[in-house]
Coordinates of C-alpha atoms in Angstrom, one line a residue:
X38 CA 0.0 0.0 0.0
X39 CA 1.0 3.8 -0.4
X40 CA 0.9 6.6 2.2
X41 CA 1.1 10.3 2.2
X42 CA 4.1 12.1 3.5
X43 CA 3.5 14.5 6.1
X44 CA 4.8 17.9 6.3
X45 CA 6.1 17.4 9.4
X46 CA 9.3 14.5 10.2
X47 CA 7.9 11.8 12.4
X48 CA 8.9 10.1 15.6
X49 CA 8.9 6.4 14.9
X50 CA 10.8 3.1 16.1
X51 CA 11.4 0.3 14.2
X52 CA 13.2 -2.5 16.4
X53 CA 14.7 -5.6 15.4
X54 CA 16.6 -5.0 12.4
X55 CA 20.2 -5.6 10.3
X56 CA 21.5 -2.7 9.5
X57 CA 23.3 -3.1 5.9
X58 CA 26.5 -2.9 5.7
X59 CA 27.6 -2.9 9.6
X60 CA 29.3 -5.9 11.0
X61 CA 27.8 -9.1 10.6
X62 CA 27.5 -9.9 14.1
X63 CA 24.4 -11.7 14.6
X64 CA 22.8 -8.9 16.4
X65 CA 19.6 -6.5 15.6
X66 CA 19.2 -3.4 16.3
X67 CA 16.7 -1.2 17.6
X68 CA 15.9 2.6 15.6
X69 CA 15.0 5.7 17.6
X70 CA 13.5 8.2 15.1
X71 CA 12.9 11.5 16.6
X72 CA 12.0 14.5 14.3
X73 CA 12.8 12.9 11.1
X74 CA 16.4 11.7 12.1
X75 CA 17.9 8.4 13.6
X76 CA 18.7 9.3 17.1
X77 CA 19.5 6.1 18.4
X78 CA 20.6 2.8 16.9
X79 CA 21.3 0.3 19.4
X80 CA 21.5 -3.9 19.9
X81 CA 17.8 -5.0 20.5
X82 CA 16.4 -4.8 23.5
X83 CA 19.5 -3.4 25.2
X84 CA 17.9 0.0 26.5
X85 CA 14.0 0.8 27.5
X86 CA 13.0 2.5 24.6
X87 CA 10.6 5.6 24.4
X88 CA 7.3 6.2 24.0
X89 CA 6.1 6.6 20.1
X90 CA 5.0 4.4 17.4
X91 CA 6.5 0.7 16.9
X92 CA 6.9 -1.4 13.8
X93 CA 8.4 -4.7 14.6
X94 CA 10.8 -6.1 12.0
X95 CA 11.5 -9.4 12.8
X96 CA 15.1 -9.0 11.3
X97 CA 14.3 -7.6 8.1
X98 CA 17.2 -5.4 6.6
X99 CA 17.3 -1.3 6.8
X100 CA 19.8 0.9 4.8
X101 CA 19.6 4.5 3.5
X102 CA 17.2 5.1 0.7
X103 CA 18.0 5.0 -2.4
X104 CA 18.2 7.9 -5.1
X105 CA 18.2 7.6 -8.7
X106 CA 20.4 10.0 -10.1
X107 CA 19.1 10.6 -13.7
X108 CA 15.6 10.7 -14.5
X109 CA 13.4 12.1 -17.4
X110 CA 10.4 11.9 -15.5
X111 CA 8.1 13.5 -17.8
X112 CA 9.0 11.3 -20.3
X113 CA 9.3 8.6 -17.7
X114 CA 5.5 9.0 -17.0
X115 CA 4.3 9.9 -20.4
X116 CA 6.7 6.5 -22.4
X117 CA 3.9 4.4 -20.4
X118 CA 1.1 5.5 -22.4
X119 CA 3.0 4.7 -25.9
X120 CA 3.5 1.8 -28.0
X121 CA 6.3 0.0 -26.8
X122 CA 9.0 -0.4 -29.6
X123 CA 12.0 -1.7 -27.4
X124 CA 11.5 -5.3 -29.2
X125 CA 11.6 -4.0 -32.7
X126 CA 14.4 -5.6 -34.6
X127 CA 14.5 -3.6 -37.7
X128 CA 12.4 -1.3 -39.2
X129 CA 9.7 -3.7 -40.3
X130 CA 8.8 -4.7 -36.9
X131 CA 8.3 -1.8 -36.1
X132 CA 6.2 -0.7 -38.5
X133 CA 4.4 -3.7 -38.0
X134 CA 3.9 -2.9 -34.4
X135 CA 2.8 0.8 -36.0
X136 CA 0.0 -1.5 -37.6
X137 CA -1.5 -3.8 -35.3
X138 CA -1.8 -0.5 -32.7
X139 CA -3.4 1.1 -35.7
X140 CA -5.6 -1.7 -36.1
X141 CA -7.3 -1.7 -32.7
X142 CA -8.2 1.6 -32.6
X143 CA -11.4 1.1 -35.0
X144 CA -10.2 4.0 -37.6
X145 CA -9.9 6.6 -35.2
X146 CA -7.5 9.0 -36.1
X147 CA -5.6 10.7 -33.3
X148 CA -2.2 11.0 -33.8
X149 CA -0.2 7.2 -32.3
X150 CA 3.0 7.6 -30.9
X151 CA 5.4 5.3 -29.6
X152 CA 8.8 4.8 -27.5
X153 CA 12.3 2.7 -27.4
X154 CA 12.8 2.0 -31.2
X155 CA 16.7 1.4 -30.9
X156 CA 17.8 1.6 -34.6
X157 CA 21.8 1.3 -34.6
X158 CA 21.7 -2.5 -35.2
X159 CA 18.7 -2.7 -37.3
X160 CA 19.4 -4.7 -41.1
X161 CA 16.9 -2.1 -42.7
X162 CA 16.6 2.2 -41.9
X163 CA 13.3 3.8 -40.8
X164 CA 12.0 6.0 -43.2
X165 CA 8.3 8.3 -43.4
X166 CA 7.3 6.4 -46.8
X167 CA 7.3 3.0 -44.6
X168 CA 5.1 4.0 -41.6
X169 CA 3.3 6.1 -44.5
X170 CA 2.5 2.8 -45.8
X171 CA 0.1 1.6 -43.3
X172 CA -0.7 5.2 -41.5
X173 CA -1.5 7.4 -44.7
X174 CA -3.3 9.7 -42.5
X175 CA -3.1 9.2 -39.2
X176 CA 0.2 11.2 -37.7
X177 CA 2.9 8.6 -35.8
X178 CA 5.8 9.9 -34.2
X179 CA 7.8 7.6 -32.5
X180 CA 10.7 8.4 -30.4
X181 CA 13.8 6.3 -29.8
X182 CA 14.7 4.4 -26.5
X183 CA 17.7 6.5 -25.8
X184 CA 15.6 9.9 -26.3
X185 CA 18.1 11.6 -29.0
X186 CA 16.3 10.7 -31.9
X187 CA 12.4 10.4 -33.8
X188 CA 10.8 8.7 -36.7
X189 CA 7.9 10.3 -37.9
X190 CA 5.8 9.5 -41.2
X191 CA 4.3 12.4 -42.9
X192 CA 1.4 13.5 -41.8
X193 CA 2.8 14.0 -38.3
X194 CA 5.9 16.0 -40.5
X195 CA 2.9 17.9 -41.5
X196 CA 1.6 18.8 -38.6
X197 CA 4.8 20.0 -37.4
X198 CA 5.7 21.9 -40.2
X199 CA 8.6 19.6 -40.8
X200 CA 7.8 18.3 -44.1
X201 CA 11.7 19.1 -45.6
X202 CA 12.7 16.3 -43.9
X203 CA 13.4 13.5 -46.8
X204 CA 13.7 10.5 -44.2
X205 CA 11.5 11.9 -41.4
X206 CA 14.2 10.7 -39.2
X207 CA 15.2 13.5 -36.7
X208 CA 18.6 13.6 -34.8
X209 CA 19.2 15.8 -31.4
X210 CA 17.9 19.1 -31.6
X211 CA 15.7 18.4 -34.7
X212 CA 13.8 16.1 -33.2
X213 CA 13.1 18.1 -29.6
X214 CA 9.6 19.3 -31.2
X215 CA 8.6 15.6 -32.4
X216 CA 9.6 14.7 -28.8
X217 CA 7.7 17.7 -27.4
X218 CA 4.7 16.7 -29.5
X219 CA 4.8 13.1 -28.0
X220 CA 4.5 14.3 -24.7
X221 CA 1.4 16.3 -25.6
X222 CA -0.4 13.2 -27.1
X223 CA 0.6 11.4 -23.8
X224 CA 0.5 13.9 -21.6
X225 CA 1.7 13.0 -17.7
X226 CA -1.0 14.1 -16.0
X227 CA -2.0 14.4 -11.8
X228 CA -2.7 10.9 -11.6
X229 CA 0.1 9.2 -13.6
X230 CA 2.6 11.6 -11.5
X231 CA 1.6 10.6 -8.7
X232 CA 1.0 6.7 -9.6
X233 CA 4.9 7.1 -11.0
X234 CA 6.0 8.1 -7.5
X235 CA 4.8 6.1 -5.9
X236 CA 6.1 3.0 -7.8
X237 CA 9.3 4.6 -7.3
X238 CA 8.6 4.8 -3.5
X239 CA 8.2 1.1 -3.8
X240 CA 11.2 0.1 -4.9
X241 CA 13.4 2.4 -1.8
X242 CA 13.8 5.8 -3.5
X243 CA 13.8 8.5 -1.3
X244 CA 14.9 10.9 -3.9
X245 CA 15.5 11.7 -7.9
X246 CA 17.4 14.1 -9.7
X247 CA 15.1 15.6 -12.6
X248 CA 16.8 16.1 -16.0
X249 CA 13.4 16.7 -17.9
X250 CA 14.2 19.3 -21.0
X251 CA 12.0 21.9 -19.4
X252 CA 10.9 24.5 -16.8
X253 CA 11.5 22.0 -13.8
X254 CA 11.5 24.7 -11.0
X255 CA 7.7 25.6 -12.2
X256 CA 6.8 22.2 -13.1
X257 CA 7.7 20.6 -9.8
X258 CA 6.6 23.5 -7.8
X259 CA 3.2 23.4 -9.5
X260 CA 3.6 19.5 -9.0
X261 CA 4.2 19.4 -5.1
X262 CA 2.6 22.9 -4.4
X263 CA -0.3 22.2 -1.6
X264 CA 0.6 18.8 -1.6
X265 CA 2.7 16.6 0.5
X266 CA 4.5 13.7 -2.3
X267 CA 6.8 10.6 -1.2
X268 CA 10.1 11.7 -3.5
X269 CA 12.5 14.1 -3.3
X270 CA 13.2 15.8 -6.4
X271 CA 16.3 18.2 -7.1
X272 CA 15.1 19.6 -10.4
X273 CA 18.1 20.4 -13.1
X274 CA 18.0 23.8 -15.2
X275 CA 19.1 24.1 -19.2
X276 CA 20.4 27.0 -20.5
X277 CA 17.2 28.2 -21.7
X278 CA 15.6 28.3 -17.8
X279 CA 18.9 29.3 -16.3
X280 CA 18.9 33.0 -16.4
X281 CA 15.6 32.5 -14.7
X282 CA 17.0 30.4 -11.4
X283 CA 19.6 33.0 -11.2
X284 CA 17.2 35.9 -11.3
X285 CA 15.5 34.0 -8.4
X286 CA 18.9 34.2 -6.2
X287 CA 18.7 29.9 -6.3
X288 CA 21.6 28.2 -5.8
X289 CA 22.3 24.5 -5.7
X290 CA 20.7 22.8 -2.9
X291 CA 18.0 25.4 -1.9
X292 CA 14.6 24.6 -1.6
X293 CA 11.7 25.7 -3.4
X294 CA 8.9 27.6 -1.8
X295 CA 5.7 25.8 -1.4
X296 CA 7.5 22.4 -2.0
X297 CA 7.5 21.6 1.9
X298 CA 11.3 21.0 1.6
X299 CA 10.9 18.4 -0.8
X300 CA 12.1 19.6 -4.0
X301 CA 15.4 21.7 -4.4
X302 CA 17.4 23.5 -7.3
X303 CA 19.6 20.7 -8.8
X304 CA 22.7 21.2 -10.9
X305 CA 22.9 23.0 -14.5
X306 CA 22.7 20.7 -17.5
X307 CA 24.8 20.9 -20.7
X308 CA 25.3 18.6 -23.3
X309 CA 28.2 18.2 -25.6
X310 CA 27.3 15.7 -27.6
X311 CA 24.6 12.6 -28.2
X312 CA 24.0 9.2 -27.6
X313 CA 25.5 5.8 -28.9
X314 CA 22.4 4.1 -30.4
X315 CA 22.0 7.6 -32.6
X316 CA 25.7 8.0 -33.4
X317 CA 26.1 11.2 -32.0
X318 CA 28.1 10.6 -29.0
X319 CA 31.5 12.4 -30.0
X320 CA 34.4 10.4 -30.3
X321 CA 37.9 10.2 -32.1
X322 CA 37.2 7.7 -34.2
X323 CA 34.6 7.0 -36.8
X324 CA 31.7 4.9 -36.4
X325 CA 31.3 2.7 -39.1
X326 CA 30.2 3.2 -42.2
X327 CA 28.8 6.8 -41.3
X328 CA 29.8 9.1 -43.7
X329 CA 27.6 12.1 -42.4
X330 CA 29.0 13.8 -39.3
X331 CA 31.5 10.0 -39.1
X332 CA 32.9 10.6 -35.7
X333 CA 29.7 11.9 -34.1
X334 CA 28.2 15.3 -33.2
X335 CA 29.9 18.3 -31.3
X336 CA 26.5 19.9 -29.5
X337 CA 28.8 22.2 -27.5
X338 CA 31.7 23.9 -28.9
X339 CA 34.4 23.9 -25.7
X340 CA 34.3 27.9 -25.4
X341 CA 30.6 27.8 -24.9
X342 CA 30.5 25.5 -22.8
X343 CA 32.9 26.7 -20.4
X344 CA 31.3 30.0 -20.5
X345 CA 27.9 28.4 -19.4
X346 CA 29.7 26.6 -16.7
X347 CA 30.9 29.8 -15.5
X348 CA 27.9 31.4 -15.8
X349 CA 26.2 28.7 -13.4
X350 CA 29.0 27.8 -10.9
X351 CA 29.9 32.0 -10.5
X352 CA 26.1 32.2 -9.2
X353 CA 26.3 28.9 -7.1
X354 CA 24.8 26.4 -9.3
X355 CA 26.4 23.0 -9.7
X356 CA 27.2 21.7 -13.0
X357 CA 25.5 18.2 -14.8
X358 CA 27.2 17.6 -18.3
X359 CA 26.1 15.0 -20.8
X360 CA 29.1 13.5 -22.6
X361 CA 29.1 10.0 -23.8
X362 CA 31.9 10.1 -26.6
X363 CA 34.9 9.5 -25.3
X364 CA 35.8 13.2 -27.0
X365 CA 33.0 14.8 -25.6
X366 CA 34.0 13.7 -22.0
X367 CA 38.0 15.1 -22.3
X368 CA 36.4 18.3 -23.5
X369 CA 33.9 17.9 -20.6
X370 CA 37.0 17.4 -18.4
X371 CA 38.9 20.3 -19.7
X372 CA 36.1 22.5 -18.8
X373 CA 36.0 21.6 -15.4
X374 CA 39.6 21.5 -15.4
X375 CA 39.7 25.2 -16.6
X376 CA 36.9 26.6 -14.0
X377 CA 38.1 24.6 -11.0
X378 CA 33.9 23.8 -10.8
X379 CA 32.2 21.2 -9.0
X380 CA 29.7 18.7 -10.7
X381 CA 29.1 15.2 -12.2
X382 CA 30.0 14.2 -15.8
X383 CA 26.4 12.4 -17.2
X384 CA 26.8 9.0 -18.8
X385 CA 30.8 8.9 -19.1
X386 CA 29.9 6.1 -21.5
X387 CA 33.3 5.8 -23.0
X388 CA 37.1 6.9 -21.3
X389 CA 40.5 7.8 -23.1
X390 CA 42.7 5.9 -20.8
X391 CA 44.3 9.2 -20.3
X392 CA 41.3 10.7 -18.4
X393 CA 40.6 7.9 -16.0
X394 CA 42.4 9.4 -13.5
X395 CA 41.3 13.1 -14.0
X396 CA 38.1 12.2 -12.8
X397 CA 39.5 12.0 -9.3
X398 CA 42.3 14.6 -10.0
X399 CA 39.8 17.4 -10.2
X400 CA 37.1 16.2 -8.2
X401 CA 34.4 15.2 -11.1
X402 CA 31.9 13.0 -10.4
X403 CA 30.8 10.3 -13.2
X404 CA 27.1 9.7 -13.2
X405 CA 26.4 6.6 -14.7
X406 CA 23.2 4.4 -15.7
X407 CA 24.5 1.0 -15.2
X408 CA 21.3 -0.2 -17.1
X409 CA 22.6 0.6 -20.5
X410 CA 25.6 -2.2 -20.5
X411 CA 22.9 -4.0 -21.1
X412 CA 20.6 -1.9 -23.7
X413 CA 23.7 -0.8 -25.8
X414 CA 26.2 -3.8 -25.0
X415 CA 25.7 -5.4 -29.0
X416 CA 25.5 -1.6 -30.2
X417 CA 28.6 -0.8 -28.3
X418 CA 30.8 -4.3 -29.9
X419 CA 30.0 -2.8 -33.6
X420 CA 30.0 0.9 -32.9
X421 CA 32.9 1.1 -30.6
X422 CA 34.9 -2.1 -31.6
X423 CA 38.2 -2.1 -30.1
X424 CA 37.3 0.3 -27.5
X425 CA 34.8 -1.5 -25.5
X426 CA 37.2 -2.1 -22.7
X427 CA 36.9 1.4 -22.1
X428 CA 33.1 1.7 -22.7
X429 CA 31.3 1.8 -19.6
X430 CA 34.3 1.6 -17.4
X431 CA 32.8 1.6 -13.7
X432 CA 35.2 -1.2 -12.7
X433 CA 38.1 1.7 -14.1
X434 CA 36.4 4.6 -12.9
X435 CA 36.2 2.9 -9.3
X436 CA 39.7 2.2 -9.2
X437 CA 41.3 5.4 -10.7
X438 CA 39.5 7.0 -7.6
X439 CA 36.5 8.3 -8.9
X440 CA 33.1 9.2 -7.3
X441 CA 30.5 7.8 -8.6
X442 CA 26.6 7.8 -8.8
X443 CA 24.2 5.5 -10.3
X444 CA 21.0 6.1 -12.0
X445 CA 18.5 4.8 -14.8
X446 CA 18.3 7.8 -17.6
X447 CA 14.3 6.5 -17.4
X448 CA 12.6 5.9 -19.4
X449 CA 15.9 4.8 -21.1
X450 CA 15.9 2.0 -18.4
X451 CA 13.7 1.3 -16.0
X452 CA 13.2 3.7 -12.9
X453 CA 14.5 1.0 -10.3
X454 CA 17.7 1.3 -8.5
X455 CA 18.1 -2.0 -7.9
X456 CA 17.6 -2.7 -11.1
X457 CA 21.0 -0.3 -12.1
X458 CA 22.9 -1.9 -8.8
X459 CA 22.6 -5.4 -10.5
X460 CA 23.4 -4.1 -14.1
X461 CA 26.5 -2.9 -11.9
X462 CA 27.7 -6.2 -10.5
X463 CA 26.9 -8.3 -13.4
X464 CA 26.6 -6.7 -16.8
X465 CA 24.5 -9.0 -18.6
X466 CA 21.0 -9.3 -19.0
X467 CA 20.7 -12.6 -20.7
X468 CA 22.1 -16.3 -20.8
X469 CA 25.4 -14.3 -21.9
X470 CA 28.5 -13.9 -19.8
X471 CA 29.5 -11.0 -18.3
X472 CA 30.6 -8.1 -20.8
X473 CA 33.8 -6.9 -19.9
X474 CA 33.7 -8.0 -15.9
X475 CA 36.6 -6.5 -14.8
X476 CA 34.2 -3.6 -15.2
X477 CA 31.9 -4.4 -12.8
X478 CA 31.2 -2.8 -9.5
X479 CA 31.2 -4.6 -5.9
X480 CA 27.7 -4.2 -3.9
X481 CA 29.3 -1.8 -1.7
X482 CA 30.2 0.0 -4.6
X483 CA 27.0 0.6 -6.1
X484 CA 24.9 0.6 -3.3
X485 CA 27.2 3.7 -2.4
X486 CA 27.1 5.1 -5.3
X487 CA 22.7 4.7 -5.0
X488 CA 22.4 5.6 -1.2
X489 CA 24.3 9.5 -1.5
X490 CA 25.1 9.2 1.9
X491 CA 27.7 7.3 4.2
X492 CA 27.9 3.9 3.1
X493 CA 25.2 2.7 5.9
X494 CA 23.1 4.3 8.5
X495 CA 24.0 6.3 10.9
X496 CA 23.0 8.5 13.9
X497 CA 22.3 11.8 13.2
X498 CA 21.6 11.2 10.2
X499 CA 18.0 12.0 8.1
X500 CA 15.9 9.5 8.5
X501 CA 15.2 8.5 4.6
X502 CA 15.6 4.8 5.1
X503 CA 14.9 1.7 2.7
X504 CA 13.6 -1.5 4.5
X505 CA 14.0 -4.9 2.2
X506 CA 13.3 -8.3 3.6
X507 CA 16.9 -9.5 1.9
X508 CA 20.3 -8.2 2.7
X509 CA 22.0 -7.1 -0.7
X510 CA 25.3 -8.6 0.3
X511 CA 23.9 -12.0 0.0
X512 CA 22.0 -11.8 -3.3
X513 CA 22.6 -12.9 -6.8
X514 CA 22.6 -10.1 -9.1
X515 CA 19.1 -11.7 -10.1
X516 CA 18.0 -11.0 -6.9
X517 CA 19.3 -8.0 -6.8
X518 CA 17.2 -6.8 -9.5
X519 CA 14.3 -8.3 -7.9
X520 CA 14.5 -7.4 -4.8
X521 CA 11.5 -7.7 -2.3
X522 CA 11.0 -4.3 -0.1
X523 CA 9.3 -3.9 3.2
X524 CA 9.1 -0.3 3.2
X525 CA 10.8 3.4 2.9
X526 CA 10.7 6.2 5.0
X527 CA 11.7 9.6 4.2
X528 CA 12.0 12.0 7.3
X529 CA 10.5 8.7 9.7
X530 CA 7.1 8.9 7.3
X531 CA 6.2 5.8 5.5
X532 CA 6.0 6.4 2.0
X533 CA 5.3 3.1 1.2
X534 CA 4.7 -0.1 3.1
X535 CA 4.1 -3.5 2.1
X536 CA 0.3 -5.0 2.8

């Protein structure tokens, strides 16, 4: 079941529980929550304990809750509502997924749109005369799994006024209006917000950082305004809504008005180049056998960049860059490098050896989705052959010093931590060894990369706390991914709680 948040922290105790990652000693522990925070954590039973609500838990396992660090979660809520393309192996399945969707709706005519098409491997390209074929009328735009790319036939071209393009296949910034019109066709309303939430709330999160491409501060104050919501949100700002979070004196870590404490002003968001599955993500080499823009796309030219950086970290905003290429993260690097600024690196999908270390040398954290290894593993073998062994490098990352954070890039992957933490440890979603597993990450590792906090609980400390009925150190990585949750508590209020 789900509860509402209060506005104010609660007292609560829970007694009888392991505490992840403390000494395996056999012993439970008893949790004083006064206020919100974890006052007192002691051996079951060993003190009288005071007077306030009591849920027994019969040695079930409590650890900080769990954040996912990279969200779309507009398009998160609104992919739900769309065609799922994800199993598309080429251009004719899709369109033949196009058809049978058309086929149900009994020749109404609003416009059909659809998610997770994933292109880079397919035997045949996508192209507006073949979804024209069996939607002549109706207007289909369908947007790819990784977000940086849409296939539209042409009567949704039409609609658009975008009927120049010859392929109807839109890269990056071309395609942010099919995008734009997806979301209006499935628009994420009250409901499907709040249903989204709380799934999240069921799987542990306490908390998401919001890198929607749009005016987050007013979307997530209108969200959370009167309300009381189980997530915290820090919301992310682009360049287009960052003159406005300065104008409102915001810096990094403050809270909105009206958001009860819940929601604060994120990090700025740059990107300097694309994604894999598009061919965009900037690199040194070519990709093969793309002759248009070969070794990718540049989004950010490094002067710009920096000066945006400046712009934000001079007025105490935090910095959040996208770079996937292993080109676009050294430029990405030398930015930060140049500014002295703090921030996290988005996706660091693929490392020059040489820049490993810099992570840790200049304080740069690498913000990674462990869940793509596994969408963009066969992508990555033909794309990036020769290079995988520096293609989602955690296991390098880890040991050249860097910090890191995990998250999902929903609805990329799926908006689960423990989904990414088990990605982490054992990169393979199939029958299929390991890719690469001197790349993988310990539990400790991820779960400290997914808890934002000291490794385990402590006192003193907020009392945002995940409560699962198995202890994570003693899982499979299929269990992992699985794994069955008691509860979560943000400030000592349940936010969700199994029947």
């Amino acid at each position: 079941m789900t509860t509402t948040t209060s506005a104010l922290p609660a007292d609560l105790i829970l007694t009888n529980a392991f505490v992840v990652g403390a000494a395996k000693d056999g012993v439970s522990r008893d949790l004083v929550i006064r206020a919100g925070r974890l006052v007192s954590m002691r051996p079951s039973g060993s003190a009288p304990l005071p007077s306030a609500p009591t849920v027994e838990l019969d040695g079930r396992f409590v650890l900080p809750g769990l954040w996912d660090n990279h969200v779309h979660f507009t398009e998160w809520v609104s992919s739900s509502n769309r065609i799922d393309l994800s199993g598309a192996r080429s251009a004719t399945e899709a369109v033949a997924l196009v058809d049978a969707a058309l086929r149900q709706r009994d020749g109404n005519d609003r416009p059909l749109v659809g998610h997770g098409f994933r292109d880079a491997l397919w035997p045949d390209l996508p192209h507006r005369d073949l979804l024209d074929a069996v939607a002549p009328t109706t207007p289909v735009c369908l947007t790819s799994g990784d977000l940086h790319c849409a296939w539209l036939n042409s009567a949704a071209l039409k609609v658009l006024n975008l009927e120049s393009s010859p392929t109807g296949v839109l890269r990056e910034s071309a395609s942010e209006p099919a995008t734009e019109f997806a979301q209006q066709q499935s628009r994420a309303d009250g409901p499907s917000v709040r249903a989204a939430l709380d799934a999240a709330a069921a799987r542990g999160v306490v908390g998401v950082i919001d890198f929607e491409f749009a005016p987050n501060l007013d979307v997530w104050a209108r969200r959370y305004g009167g309300a009381h919501h189980p997530i915290r949100v820090e919301c992310t700002v682009w360049e287009e809504h960052l003159e406005d979070a300065i104008a409102r004196g915001l810096r990094t870590g403050d809270v909105l008005p009206g958001t009860a404490g819940m929601v604060t002003l994120g990090p700025f968001k740059a990107r300097v180049d694309g994604s894999l599955n598009t061919r965009t993500a900037y690199c040194y080499h070519a990709y093969p056998g793309i002759t248009e823009d070969p070794r990718g796309l540049l989004l950010a030219e490094p002067e710009r960049l920096t000066e945006l950086m400046h712009r934000a970290t001079s007025n105490g905003i935090d910095c959040a860059i996208h770079a996937i290429g292993d080109r676009a993260n050294s430029i990405a690097l030398d930015a930060f490098e140049t500014l002295g600024a703090r921030g996290t690196i988005e996706h660091a999908q693929l490392i020059s050896e040489s820049d490993f270390e810099r992570f840790a040398e200049l304080g740069v954290t690498a913000s990674i989705q462990p869940g793509h290894t596994l969408d963009d593993r066969d992508a990555a073998d033909r794309l990036w052959a020769g290079r995988t062994g520096r293609s989602f490098a955690f296991g390098s990352l880890a040991a050249a010093g860097a910090d890191l954070l995990l998250g999902s890039d929903a609805p990329v992957s799926p908006l689960d931590p423990w989904y990414a933490i088990a990605s982490a440890v054992r990169r393979s979603g199939d029958e299929r060894p390991s890719w690469h597993p001197e790349q993988e990450l310990t539990v400790a590792q991820a779960l400290k990369a997914t808890v934002r906090t000291r490794r385990r609980l402590g006192v003193g400390d907020v009392a945002d706390i995940a409560i699962t009925e198995l202890d994570p150190f003693d899982c499979t990585a299929a269990e992992l991914a699985e794994m069955p949750m008691y509860g979560t508590l943000v400030a000592g209020q349940w936010t969700w709680q199994a029947s």
